[in-house]
Amino acid sequence: MKTIITGGNVLSKNGFEQADVLISDGKVFEVSGSIDSGAADRVIRADNSFIIPAFADVHVHFREPGFEYKETIRTGSKAAARGGYSDVCTMPNLDPAPSTPGSVGRQLEIIERDSVVRIHPYGTITADGSGRGELSDMEGISGLVTAFSDDGKGVQDISLMTEAMHKARDLDKVIAAHCEDESWLPEGGCVNQGKASMRFGLPGIPAESEWTQADRDLELEAMIGGKYHICHVSKKETVELVRRAKERGIDVTCETAPHYLLLCEDDMEDDGRYKMNPPLGSAEDRDAVVRGLLDGTIDMIATDHAPHSPEEKDRGLKGSAFGISGLEAAFPALFTGLVLEGVISLETLVKKMSVAPRKRFALDSGDEDSVSRRGYIRPGQAADIAVLDLLEEYTLDSSRFASMGKCTPFDGRDVRGRVLYTLVDGDAVYDYEKDDD
């Protein structure tokens, strides 16, 4: 099967250049100024569009098995394809928790059957993913998972995290930490921190809950070694801690999410679409996260796609579940809010959404010279490609999401930039003109 993408602007090592791309047997075969379309079984006309390595998201929740009423592997993967993603890493807050070879195997069977993109599952750190108790069978599941995380729960006991870090180091796996020290949380539940909590008269999650546990873990990592990753960085103190840790030579990476780059607590309304964990911080926090992205302290952007049923998100800030849907809103929101505003270049956005996550989480099968890691299109790479229309203006409409979760703070926003096609190994898993069935 041969496919030609013609008439587009291809991201090369010299930046964007107008060229055609010939795909054969799932790989990029040729990139040149003009390729005879008669050599192809399929021609994708990408006139004036932009052709980039498809995105990779290291932090999504697809809810299956156990919570299929929120999202399934099928619907979540279709949402990823619509968002321009060829690869996603699914968090392990599932039932059963992926803590043994059997439970991970069950998830892998569903992925093989239903996913339209590549899914790389996490295994839990603790046996039930609660951040407490005993460790999971880390040795037994190591070859089946991309990394270890208890996302949604911070590992509360320092001795337990110490043991987990030792094991992950010996297994050459990343520990991806949801940093949340529960000793800082007020009784009776939390909604947000600072001015937002005061404005709505609701108890808040203090910034210390995030950054004190990050500080603890970074000190452990300095002593133990291994690979450590901080999920969804949202506070200025955490950004500074990571910056200092990197200066000390600690092997740490971190991610942030579109909502922490583009929103702050001043934007909040008493609506479930503004309830996520960690919560939106202050304008100072948002600005610090943006600076961290620019100077390399923050390595990558992940969505923390966390869909819930409408009933779970229609209870205001106080009663709604934590989490929003992000895969289908991420690129247009970031392109509009960061690239068009001159904050970062499109090439930098691609690096943060495609190259850095693949490199840290070894999503290219250990190929250190992988083109998707290098960040541009050239012969020899797997044909994992997104085709983007950067001129189209439209209004984000979450009711059209492929995800079962329709709740996002970006709903109704005027944006520019649309994913037209997503290819995985050369197969078009998303075609905007056909849309999803």
GROMACS .gro file of C-alpha atoms in nm:
model
  437
    1MET     CA    1   0.000   0.000   0.000
    2LYS     CA    2   0.148   0.332  -0.111
    3THR     CA    3   0.013   0.672  -0.009
    4ILE     CA    4   0.121   1.016  -0.123
    5ILE     CA    5   0.055   1.330   0.079
    6THR     CA    6   0.090   1.607  -0.174
    7GLY     CA    7   0.104   1.985  -0.170
    8GLY     CA    8   0.178   2.033   0.198
    9ASN     CA    9   0.446   2.204   0.402
   10VAL     CA   10   0.659   1.931   0.556
   11LEU     CA   11   0.849   1.976   0.881
   12SER     CA   12   1.212   1.906   0.790
   13LYS     CA   13   1.539   1.964   0.971
   14ASN     CA   14   1.544   2.308   0.805
   15GLY     CA   15   1.193   2.400   0.916
   16PHE     CA   16   0.880   2.379   0.704
   17GLU     CA   17   0.939   2.318   0.333
   18GLN     CA   18   0.685   2.250   0.061
   19ALA     CA   19   0.718   1.887  -0.042
   20ASP     CA   20   0.533   1.564  -0.112
   21VAL     CA   21   0.558   1.261   0.114
   22LEU     CA   22   0.549   0.905  -0.022
   23ILE     CA   23   0.454   0.637   0.230
   24SER     CA   24   0.514   0.268   0.162
   25ASP     CA   25   0.470  -0.032   0.391
   26GLY     CA   26   0.396   0.190   0.690
   27LYS     CA   27   0.709   0.403   0.659
   28VAL     CA   28   0.806   0.730   0.497
   29PHE     CA   29   0.977   0.626   0.174
   30GLU     CA   30   1.048   0.958   0.005
   31VAL     CA   31   1.019   1.330   0.074
   32SER     CA   32   1.075   1.555  -0.226
   33GLY     CA   33   0.944   1.855  -0.411
   34SER     CA   34   0.726   1.658  -0.649
   35ILE     CA   35   0.633   1.289  -0.649
   36ASP     CA   36   0.436   1.126  -0.931
   37SER     CA   37   0.092   1.052  -0.785
   38GLY     CA   38   0.055   0.765  -1.028
   39ALA     CA   39   0.288   0.565  -0.803
   40ALA     CA   40   0.036   0.567  -0.516
   41ASP     CA   41  -0.272   0.366  -0.421
   42ARG     CA   42  -0.406   0.670  -0.237
   43VAL     CA   43  -0.342   1.042  -0.268
   44ILE     CA   44  -0.406   1.280   0.023
   45ARG     CA   45  -0.421   1.637  -0.101
   46ALA     CA   46  -0.282   1.861   0.169
   47ASP     CA   47  -0.261   2.187  -0.024
   48ASN     CA   48  -0.120   2.458   0.202
   49SER     CA   49  -0.150   2.232   0.507
   50PHE     CA   50   0.131   2.142   0.745
   51ILE     CA   51   0.269   1.789   0.781
   52ILE     CA   52   0.426   1.700   1.116
   53PRO     CA   53   0.513   1.394   1.326
   54ALA     CA   54   0.193   1.289   1.500
   55PHE     CA   55   0.154   1.385   1.865
   56ALA     CA   56   0.216   1.158   2.163
   57ASP     CA   57   0.034   1.202   2.495
   58VAL     CA   58   0.187   1.039   2.801
   59HIS     CA   59  -0.111   1.108   3.027
   60VAL     CA   60  -0.463   0.998   2.935
   61HIS     CA   61  -0.743   0.811   3.111
   62PHE     CA   62  -0.943   0.573   2.891
   63ARG     CA   63  -1.136   0.413   3.182
   64GLU     CA   64  -1.153   0.057   3.044
   65PRO     CA   65  -1.171  -0.192   3.203
   66GLY     CA   66  -1.392  -0.097   3.494
   67PHE     CA   67  -1.545   0.240   3.411
   68GLU     CA   68  -1.667   0.205   3.055
   69TYR     CA   69  -1.958   0.441   3.117
   70LYS     CA   70  -1.702   0.725   3.122
   71GLU     CA   71  -1.484   0.620   2.824
   72THR     CA   72  -1.376   0.307   2.640
   73ILE     CA   73  -1.058   0.214   2.463
   74ARG     CA   74  -1.245   0.255   2.136
   75THR     CA   75  -1.388   0.601   2.204
   76GLY     CA   76  -1.073   0.728   2.372
   77SER     CA   77  -0.851   0.613   2.088
   78LYS     CA   78  -1.082   0.775   1.832
   79ALA     CA   79  -1.061   1.098   2.030
   80ALA     CA   80  -0.681   1.070   2.020
   81ALA     CA   81  -0.687   1.021   1.644
   82ARG     CA   82  -0.910   1.328   1.602
   83GLY     CA   83  -0.661   1.525   1.809
   84GLY     CA   84  -0.363   1.430   1.592
   85TYR     CA   85  -0.218   1.167   1.827
   86SER     CA   86  -0.070   0.838   1.711
   87ASP     CA   87   0.048   0.730   2.058
   88VAL     CA   88  -0.099   0.767   2.405
   89CYS     CA   89  -0.007   0.631   2.747
   90THR     CA   90  -0.309   0.525   2.954
   91MET     CA   91  -0.314   0.583   3.328
   92PRO     CA   92  -0.386   0.285   3.554
   93ASN     CA   93  -0.682   0.394   3.769
   94LEU     CA   94  -0.888   0.103   3.638
   95ASP     CA   95  -1.073  -0.197   3.778
   96PRO     CA   96  -0.893  -0.426   3.814
   97ALA     CA   97  -0.585  -0.214   3.871
   98PRO     CA   98  -0.308  -0.310   3.624
   99SER     CA   99  -0.076  -0.433   3.896
  100THR     CA  100  -0.024  -0.796   3.790
  101PRO     CA  101   0.053  -0.964   3.456
  102GLY     CA  102  -0.303  -1.093   3.443
  103SER     CA  103  -0.472  -0.756   3.490
  104VAL     CA  104  -0.236  -0.581   3.248
  105GLY     CA  105  -0.293  -0.861   3.000
  106ARG     CA  106  -0.667  -0.807   3.015
  107GLN     CA  107  -0.620  -0.441   2.926
  108LEU     CA  108  -0.380  -0.527   2.642
  109GLU     CA  109  -0.639  -0.763   2.490
  110ILE     CA  110  -0.895  -0.481   2.477
  111ILE     CA  111  -0.636  -0.246   2.329
  112GLU     CA  112  -0.546  -0.496   2.058
  113ARG     CA  113  -0.911  -0.545   1.972
  114ASP     CA  114  -1.045  -0.190   1.984
  115SER     CA  115  -0.781   0.082   1.959
  116VAL     CA  116  -0.721   0.282   1.642
  117VAL     CA  117  -0.396   0.435   1.777
  118ARG     CA  118  -0.102   0.289   1.969
  119ILE     CA  119  -0.172   0.263   2.340
  120HIS     CA  120   0.108   0.218   2.591
  121PRO     CA  121  -0.041   0.132   2.932
  122TYR     CA  122   0.097   0.230   3.271
  123GLY     CA  123   0.121  -0.017   3.553
  124THR     CA  124   0.045   0.088   3.908
  125ILE     CA  125   0.307   0.163   4.172
  126THR     CA  126   0.098   0.019   4.454
  127ALA     CA  127  -0.109  -0.296   4.435
  128ASP     CA  128  -0.444  -0.118   4.418
  129GLY     CA  129  -0.327   0.218   4.285
  130SER     CA  130  -0.419   0.394   4.608
  131GLY     CA  131  -0.075   0.532   4.692
  132ARG     CA  132  -0.074   0.314   5.003
  133GLY     CA  133  -0.022  -0.046   5.109
  134GLU     CA  134   0.201  -0.285   4.916
  135LEU     CA  135   0.376  -0.238   4.586
  136SER     CA  136   0.241  -0.385   4.266
  137ASP     CA  137   0.417  -0.676   4.094
  138MET     CA  138   0.656  -0.433   3.933
  139GLU     CA  139   0.893  -0.704   3.812
  140GLY     CA  140   0.613  -0.912   3.665
  141ILE     CA  141   0.452  -0.629   3.468
  142SER     CA  142   0.767  -0.438   3.371
  143GLY     CA  143   0.781  -0.582   3.021
  144LEU     CA  144   0.413  -0.508   2.959
  145VAL     CA  145   0.390  -0.142   3.066
  146THR     CA  146   0.554   0.182   2.962
  147ALA     CA  147   0.610   0.313   3.317
  148PHE     CA  148   0.472   0.304   3.671
  149SER     CA  149   0.225   0.552   3.819
  150ASP     CA  150  -0.054   0.581   4.074
  151ASP     CA  151  -0.191   0.888   3.899
  152GLY     CA  152  -0.484   1.029   4.089
  153LYS     CA  153  -0.310   0.945   4.414
  154GLY     CA  154   0.026   1.051   4.549
  155VAL     CA  155   0.236   0.782   4.717
  156GLN     CA  156   0.199   0.900   5.077
  157ASP     CA  157   0.457   0.691   5.259
  158ILE     CA  158   0.820   0.787   5.201
  159SER     CA  159   0.947   0.435   5.265
  160LEU     CA  160   0.704   0.296   5.007
  161MET     CA  161   0.816   0.549   4.746
  162THR     CA  162   1.177   0.473   4.830
  163GLU     CA  163   1.119   0.104   4.767
  164ALA     CA  164   0.932   0.178   4.443
  165MET     CA  165   1.211   0.402   4.315
  166HIS     CA  166   1.472   0.135   4.383
  167LYS     CA  167   1.270  -0.124   4.191
  168ALA     CA  168   1.193   0.109   3.900
  169ARG     CA  169   1.560   0.201   3.874
  170ASP     CA  170   1.663  -0.163   3.860
  171LEU     CA  171   1.397  -0.230   3.595
  172ASP     CA  172   1.500   0.080   3.395
  173LYS     CA  173   1.147   0.218   3.410
  174VAL     CA  174   1.012   0.567   3.475
  175ILE     CA  175   0.821   0.652   3.792
  176ALA     CA  176   0.553   0.904   3.687
  177ALA     CA  177   0.429   1.073   4.002
  178HIS     CA  178   0.102   1.245   4.082
  179CYS     CA  179   0.242   1.474   4.350
  180GLU     CA  180  -0.021   1.529   4.616
  181ASP     CA  181   0.060   1.525   4.985
  182GLU     CA  182  -0.276   1.451   5.142
  183SER     CA  183  -0.168   1.587   5.481
  184TRP     CA  184  -0.221   1.935   5.334
  185LEU     CA  185  -0.580   1.869   5.230
  186PRO     CA  186  -0.861   2.011   5.445
  187GLU     CA  187  -1.121   1.778   5.587
  188GLY     CA  188  -1.440   1.735   5.391
  189GLY     CA  189  -1.292   1.754   5.042
  190CYS     CA  190  -1.138   2.019   4.821
  191VAL     CA  191  -1.220   2.221   4.512
  192ASN     CA  192  -0.947   2.473   4.436
  193GLN     CA  193  -0.691   2.695   4.596
  194GLY     CA  194  -0.650   3.064   4.664
  195LYS     CA  195  -0.886   3.326   4.528
  196ALA     CA  196  -1.107   3.078   4.344
  197SER     CA  197  -1.190   2.894   4.666
  198MET     CA  198  -1.262   3.218   4.847
  199ARG     CA  199  -1.477   3.346   4.563
  200PHE     CA  200  -1.698   3.037   4.564
  201GLY     CA  201  -1.683   2.976   4.937
  202LEU     CA  202  -1.533   2.630   4.895
  203PRO     CA  203  -1.236   2.450   5.056
  204GLY     CA  204  -0.922   2.452   4.848
  205ILE     CA  205  -0.623   2.236   4.764
  206PRO     CA  206  -0.316   2.435   4.874
  207ALA     CA  207  -0.016   2.465   4.645
  208GLU     CA  208   0.194   2.296   4.914
  209SER     CA  209   0.014   1.969   4.845
  210GLU     CA  210   0.182   1.955   4.503
  211TRP     CA  211   0.523   2.102   4.558
  212THR     CA  212   0.613   1.950   4.896
  213GLN     CA  213   0.570   1.597   4.763
  214ALA     CA  214   0.763   1.687   4.448
  215ASP     CA  215   1.041   1.817   4.674
  216ARG     CA  216   1.041   1.494   4.875
  217ASP     CA  217   1.060   1.278   4.565
  218LEU     CA  218   1.335   1.482   4.402
  219GLU     CA  219   1.551   1.440   4.712
  220LEU     CA  220   1.486   1.065   4.704
  221GLU     CA  221   1.575   1.056   4.337
  222ALA     CA  222   1.900   1.240   4.407
  223MET     CA  223   1.999   0.958   4.643
  224ILE     CA  224   1.857   0.659   4.454
  225GLY     CA  225   1.895   0.745   4.087
  226GLY     CA  226   1.669   0.615   3.814
  227LYS     CA  227   1.412   0.797   3.604
  228TYR     CA  228   1.154   1.025   3.763
  229HIS     CA  229   0.872   1.216   3.596
  230ILE     CA  230   0.627   1.463   3.751
  231CYS     CA  231   0.276   1.465   3.612
  232HIS     CA  232   0.069   1.778   3.541
  233VAL     CA  233   0.292   2.048   3.692
  234SER     CA  234   0.072   2.345   3.781
  235LYS     CA  235   0.243   2.553   4.051
  236LYS     CA  236   0.533   2.796   4.037
  237GLU     CA  237   0.714   2.629   4.328
  238THR     CA  238   0.715   2.294   4.148
  239VAL     CA  239   0.857   2.452   3.835
  240GLU     CA  240   1.142   2.602   4.037
  241LEU     CA  241   1.211   2.274   4.216
  242VAL     CA  242   1.242   2.091   3.883
  243ARG     CA  243   1.464   2.364   3.744
  244ARG     CA  244   1.703   2.331   4.039
  245ALA     CA  245   1.694   1.951   4.024
  246LYS     CA  246   1.797   1.954   3.658
  247GLU     CA  247   2.082   2.191   3.741
  248ARG     CA  248   2.194   1.933   4.001
  249GLY     CA  249   2.195   1.658   3.738
  250ILE     CA  250   1.892   1.468   3.870
  251ASP     CA  251   1.725   1.258   3.599
  252VAL     CA  252   1.384   1.426   3.612
  253THR     CA  253   1.135   1.527   3.347
  254CYS     CA  254   0.793   1.678   3.384
  255GLU     CA  255   0.480   1.761   3.192
  256THR     CA  256   0.215   2.027   3.208
  257ALA     CA  257  -0.127   2.046   3.044
  258PRO     CA  258  -0.297   2.299   2.814
  259HIS     CA  259  -0.523   2.431   3.090
  260TYR     CA  260  -0.227   2.521   3.313
  261LEU     CA  261  -0.062   2.709   3.025
  262LEU     CA  262  -0.370   2.898   2.910
  263LEU     CA  263  -0.594   2.941   3.217
  264CYS     CA  264  -0.573   3.042   3.581
  265GLU     CA  265  -0.812   3.059   3.875
  266ASP     CA  266  -0.935   3.400   3.762
  267ASP     CA  267  -1.098   3.229   3.464
  268MET     CA  268  -1.299   2.989   3.677
  269GLU     CA  269  -1.675   2.964   3.693
  270ASP     CA  270  -1.891   2.753   3.922
  271ASP     CA  271  -1.901   2.481   3.660
  272GLY     CA  272  -1.766   2.125   3.651
  273ARG     CA  273  -1.561   2.200   3.341
  274TYR     CA  274  -1.323   2.401   3.562
  275LYS     CA  275  -1.269   2.123   3.815
  276MET     CA  276  -0.949   1.927   3.772
  277ASN     CA  277  -0.671   1.798   3.996
  278PRO     CA  278  -0.435   1.968   4.045
  279PRO     CA  279  -0.658   2.275   4.030
  280LEU     CA  280  -0.593   2.585   3.825
  281GLY     CA  281  -0.344   2.805   4.004
  282SER     CA  282  -0.289   3.178   4.019
  283ALA     CA  283  -0.188   3.397   3.726
  284GLU     CA  284   0.165   3.381   3.870
  285ASP     CA  285   0.152   3.002   3.858
  286ARG     CA  286   0.035   3.007   3.496
  287ASP     CA  287   0.311   3.249   3.396
  288ALA     CA  288   0.574   3.038   3.575
  289VAL     CA  289   0.453   2.727   3.390
  290VAL     CA  290   0.481   2.910   3.057
  291ARG     CA  291   0.834   3.025   3.144
  292GLY     CA  292   0.923   2.670   3.242
  293LEU     CA  293   0.801   2.545   2.906
  294LEU     CA  294   1.009   2.806   2.725
  295ASP     CA  295   1.335   2.745   2.912
  296GLY     CA  296   1.314   2.365   2.897
  297THR     CA  297   1.233   2.305   3.263
  298ILE     CA  298   0.899   2.159   3.154
  299ASP     CA  299   0.978   1.896   2.895
  300MET     CA  300   0.642   1.815   2.739
  301ILE     CA  301   0.273   1.887   2.717
  302ALA     CA  302   0.021   1.615   2.805
  303THR     CA  303  -0.355   1.653   2.817
  304ASP     CA  304  -0.449   1.461   3.135
  305HIS     CA  305  -0.756   1.360   2.934
  306ALA     CA  306  -0.995   1.249   3.211
  307PRO     CA  307  -1.350   1.199   3.083
  308HIS     CA  308  -1.653   1.156   3.305
  309SER     CA  309  -2.023   1.109   3.245
  310PRO     CA  310  -2.237   1.423   3.203
  311GLU     CA  311  -2.403   1.353   3.539
  312GLU     CA  312  -2.064   1.351   3.712
  313LYS     CA  313  -1.964   1.688   3.566
  314ASP     CA  314  -2.296   1.870   3.593
  315ARG     CA  315  -2.283   1.941   3.966
  316GLY     CA  316  -2.085   2.264   3.980
  317LEU     CA  317  -1.742   2.295   4.139
  318LYS     CA  318  -1.847   2.144   4.468
  319GLY     CA  319  -2.014   1.826   4.348
  320SER     CA  320  -1.849   1.744   4.016
  321ALA     CA  321  -1.579   1.482   3.967
  322PHE     CA  322  -1.221   1.597   3.906
  323GLY     CA  323  -1.111   1.583   3.543
  324ILE     CA  324  -1.174   1.722   3.195
  325SER     CA  325  -1.150   1.591   2.840
  326GLY     CA  326  -0.846   1.720   2.654
  327LEU     CA  327  -0.740   1.523   2.349
  328GLU     CA  328  -0.958   1.693   2.090
  329ALA     CA  329  -0.910   2.047   2.222
  330ALA     CA  330  -0.536   2.046   2.295
  331PHE     CA  331  -0.382   2.138   1.961
  332PRO     CA  332  -0.624   2.413   1.853
  333ALA     CA  333  -0.624   2.566   2.202
  334LEU     CA  334  -0.244   2.566   2.223
  335PHE     CA  335  -0.188   2.680   1.865
  336THR     CA  336  -0.430   2.968   1.914
  337GLY     CA  337  -0.320   3.063   2.266
  338LEU     CA  338   0.057   3.016   2.236
  339VAL     CA  339   0.172   3.002   1.873
  340LEU     CA  340  -0.054   3.269   1.728
  341GLU     CA  341   0.020   3.490   2.030
  342GLY     CA  342   0.394   3.463   1.959
  343VAL     CA  343   0.476   3.281   2.282
  344ILE     CA  344   0.630   2.976   2.113
  345SER     CA  345   0.690   2.858   1.757
  346LEU     CA  346   0.500   2.576   1.591
  347GLU     CA  347   0.823   2.376   1.581
  348THR     CA  348   0.858   2.412   1.958
  349LEU     CA  349   0.499   2.306   2.010
  350VAL     CA  350   0.563   1.992   1.802
  351LYS     CA  351   0.872   1.919   2.011
  352LYS     CA  352   0.673   1.944   2.334
  353MET     CA  353   0.377   1.741   2.203
  354SER     CA  354   0.557   1.478   1.994
  355VAL     CA  355   0.932   1.455   2.026
  356ALA     CA  356   0.998   1.490   2.400
  357PRO     CA  357   0.729   1.245   2.517
  358ARG     CA  358   0.846   0.978   2.272
  359LYS     CA  359   1.204   1.014   2.385
  360ARG     CA  360   1.141   1.002   2.760
  361PHE     CA  361   0.896   0.713   2.753
  362ALA     CA  362   1.070   0.513   2.477
  363LEU     CA  363   0.763   0.512   2.253
  364ASP     CA  364   0.972   0.437   1.945
  365SER     CA  365   1.073   0.084   2.041
  366GLY     CA  366   1.413   0.187   2.168
  367ASP     CA  367   1.530   0.333   1.836
  368GLU     CA  368   1.752   0.615   1.953
  369ASP     CA  369   1.776   0.758   1.599
  370SER     CA  370   1.402   0.750   1.539
  371VAL     CA  371   1.287   1.036   1.321
  372SER     CA  372   0.985   1.097   1.537
  373ARG     CA  373   1.225   1.157   1.823
  374ARG     CA  374   1.434   1.387   1.605
  375GLY     CA  375   1.120   1.585   1.531
  376TYR     CA  376   1.094   1.605   1.155
  377ILE     CA  377   0.977   1.402   0.856
  378ARG     CA  378   1.231   1.206   0.654
  379PRO     CA  379   1.265   0.865   0.488
  380GLY     CA  380   1.285   0.566   0.719
  381GLN     CA  381   1.054   0.683   0.996
  382ALA     CA  382   0.729   0.513   1.083
  383ALA     CA  383   0.456   0.702   0.900
  384ASP     CA  384   0.296   0.845   1.213
  385ILE     CA  385   0.185   1.178   1.075
  386ALA     CA  386  -0.062   1.457   1.145
  387VAL     CA  387  -0.179   1.692   0.871
  388LEU     CA  388  -0.286   2.033   1.000
  389ASP     CA  389  -0.487   2.320   0.855
  390LEU     CA  390  -0.348   2.624   1.037
  391LEU     CA  391  -0.576   2.877   0.873
  392GLU     CA  392  -0.926   2.751   0.951
  393GLU     CA  393  -1.109   2.943   1.220
  394TYR     CA  394  -1.391   2.777   1.410
  395THR     CA  395  -1.553   2.743   1.748
  396LEU     CA  396  -1.468   2.442   1.965
  397ASP     CA  397  -1.781   2.233   2.012
  398SER     CA  398  -1.737   1.953   2.264
  399SER     CA  399  -2.069   1.797   2.162
  400ARG     CA  400  -1.890   1.678   1.849
  401PHE     CA  401  -1.608   1.508   2.040
  402ALA     CA  402  -1.548   1.141   1.971
  403SER     CA  403  -1.473   1.108   2.342
  404MET     CA  404  -1.763   1.016   2.566
  405GLY     CA  405  -1.644   1.298   2.793
  406LYS     CA  406  -1.773   1.633   2.665
  407CYS     CA  407  -1.651   1.855   2.949
  408THR     CA  408  -1.371   2.103   2.876
  409PRO     CA  409  -1.307   2.464   2.980
  410PHE     CA  410  -1.223   2.536   2.614
  411ASP     CA  411  -1.574   2.455   2.492
  412GLY     CA  412  -1.713   2.747   2.292
  413ARG     CA  413  -1.374   2.910   2.235
  414ASP     CA  414  -1.289   3.057   1.897
  415VAL     CA  415  -0.974   2.886   1.775
  416ARG     CA  416  -0.758   2.841   1.470
  417GLY     CA  417  -0.587   2.520   1.360
  418ARG     CA  418  -0.756   2.191   1.279
  419VAL     CA  419  -0.630   1.835   1.245
  420LEU     CA  420  -0.726   1.711   0.897
  421TYR     CA  421  -0.566   1.366   0.901
  422THR     CA  422  -0.389   1.139   1.146
  423LEU     CA  423  -0.186   0.848   1.012
  424VAL     CA  424  -0.053   0.557   1.217
  425ASP     CA  425   0.195   0.337   1.031
  426GLY     CA  426   0.065   0.498   0.713
  427ASP     CA  427  -0.299   0.414   0.778
  428ALA     CA  428  -0.539   0.709   0.800
  429VAL     CA  429  -0.706   0.656   1.137
  430TYR     CA  430  -0.871   0.998   1.114
  431ASP     CA  431  -0.994   1.182   0.804
  432TYR     CA  432  -1.167   1.512   0.874
  433GLU     CA  433  -1.373   1.504   0.555
  434LYS     CA  434  -1.518   1.166   0.645
  435ASP     CA  435  -1.524   1.241   1.018
  436ASP     CA  436  -1.579   0.950   1.256
  437ASP     CA  437  -1.867   0.711   1.215
   0.00000   0.00000   0.00000
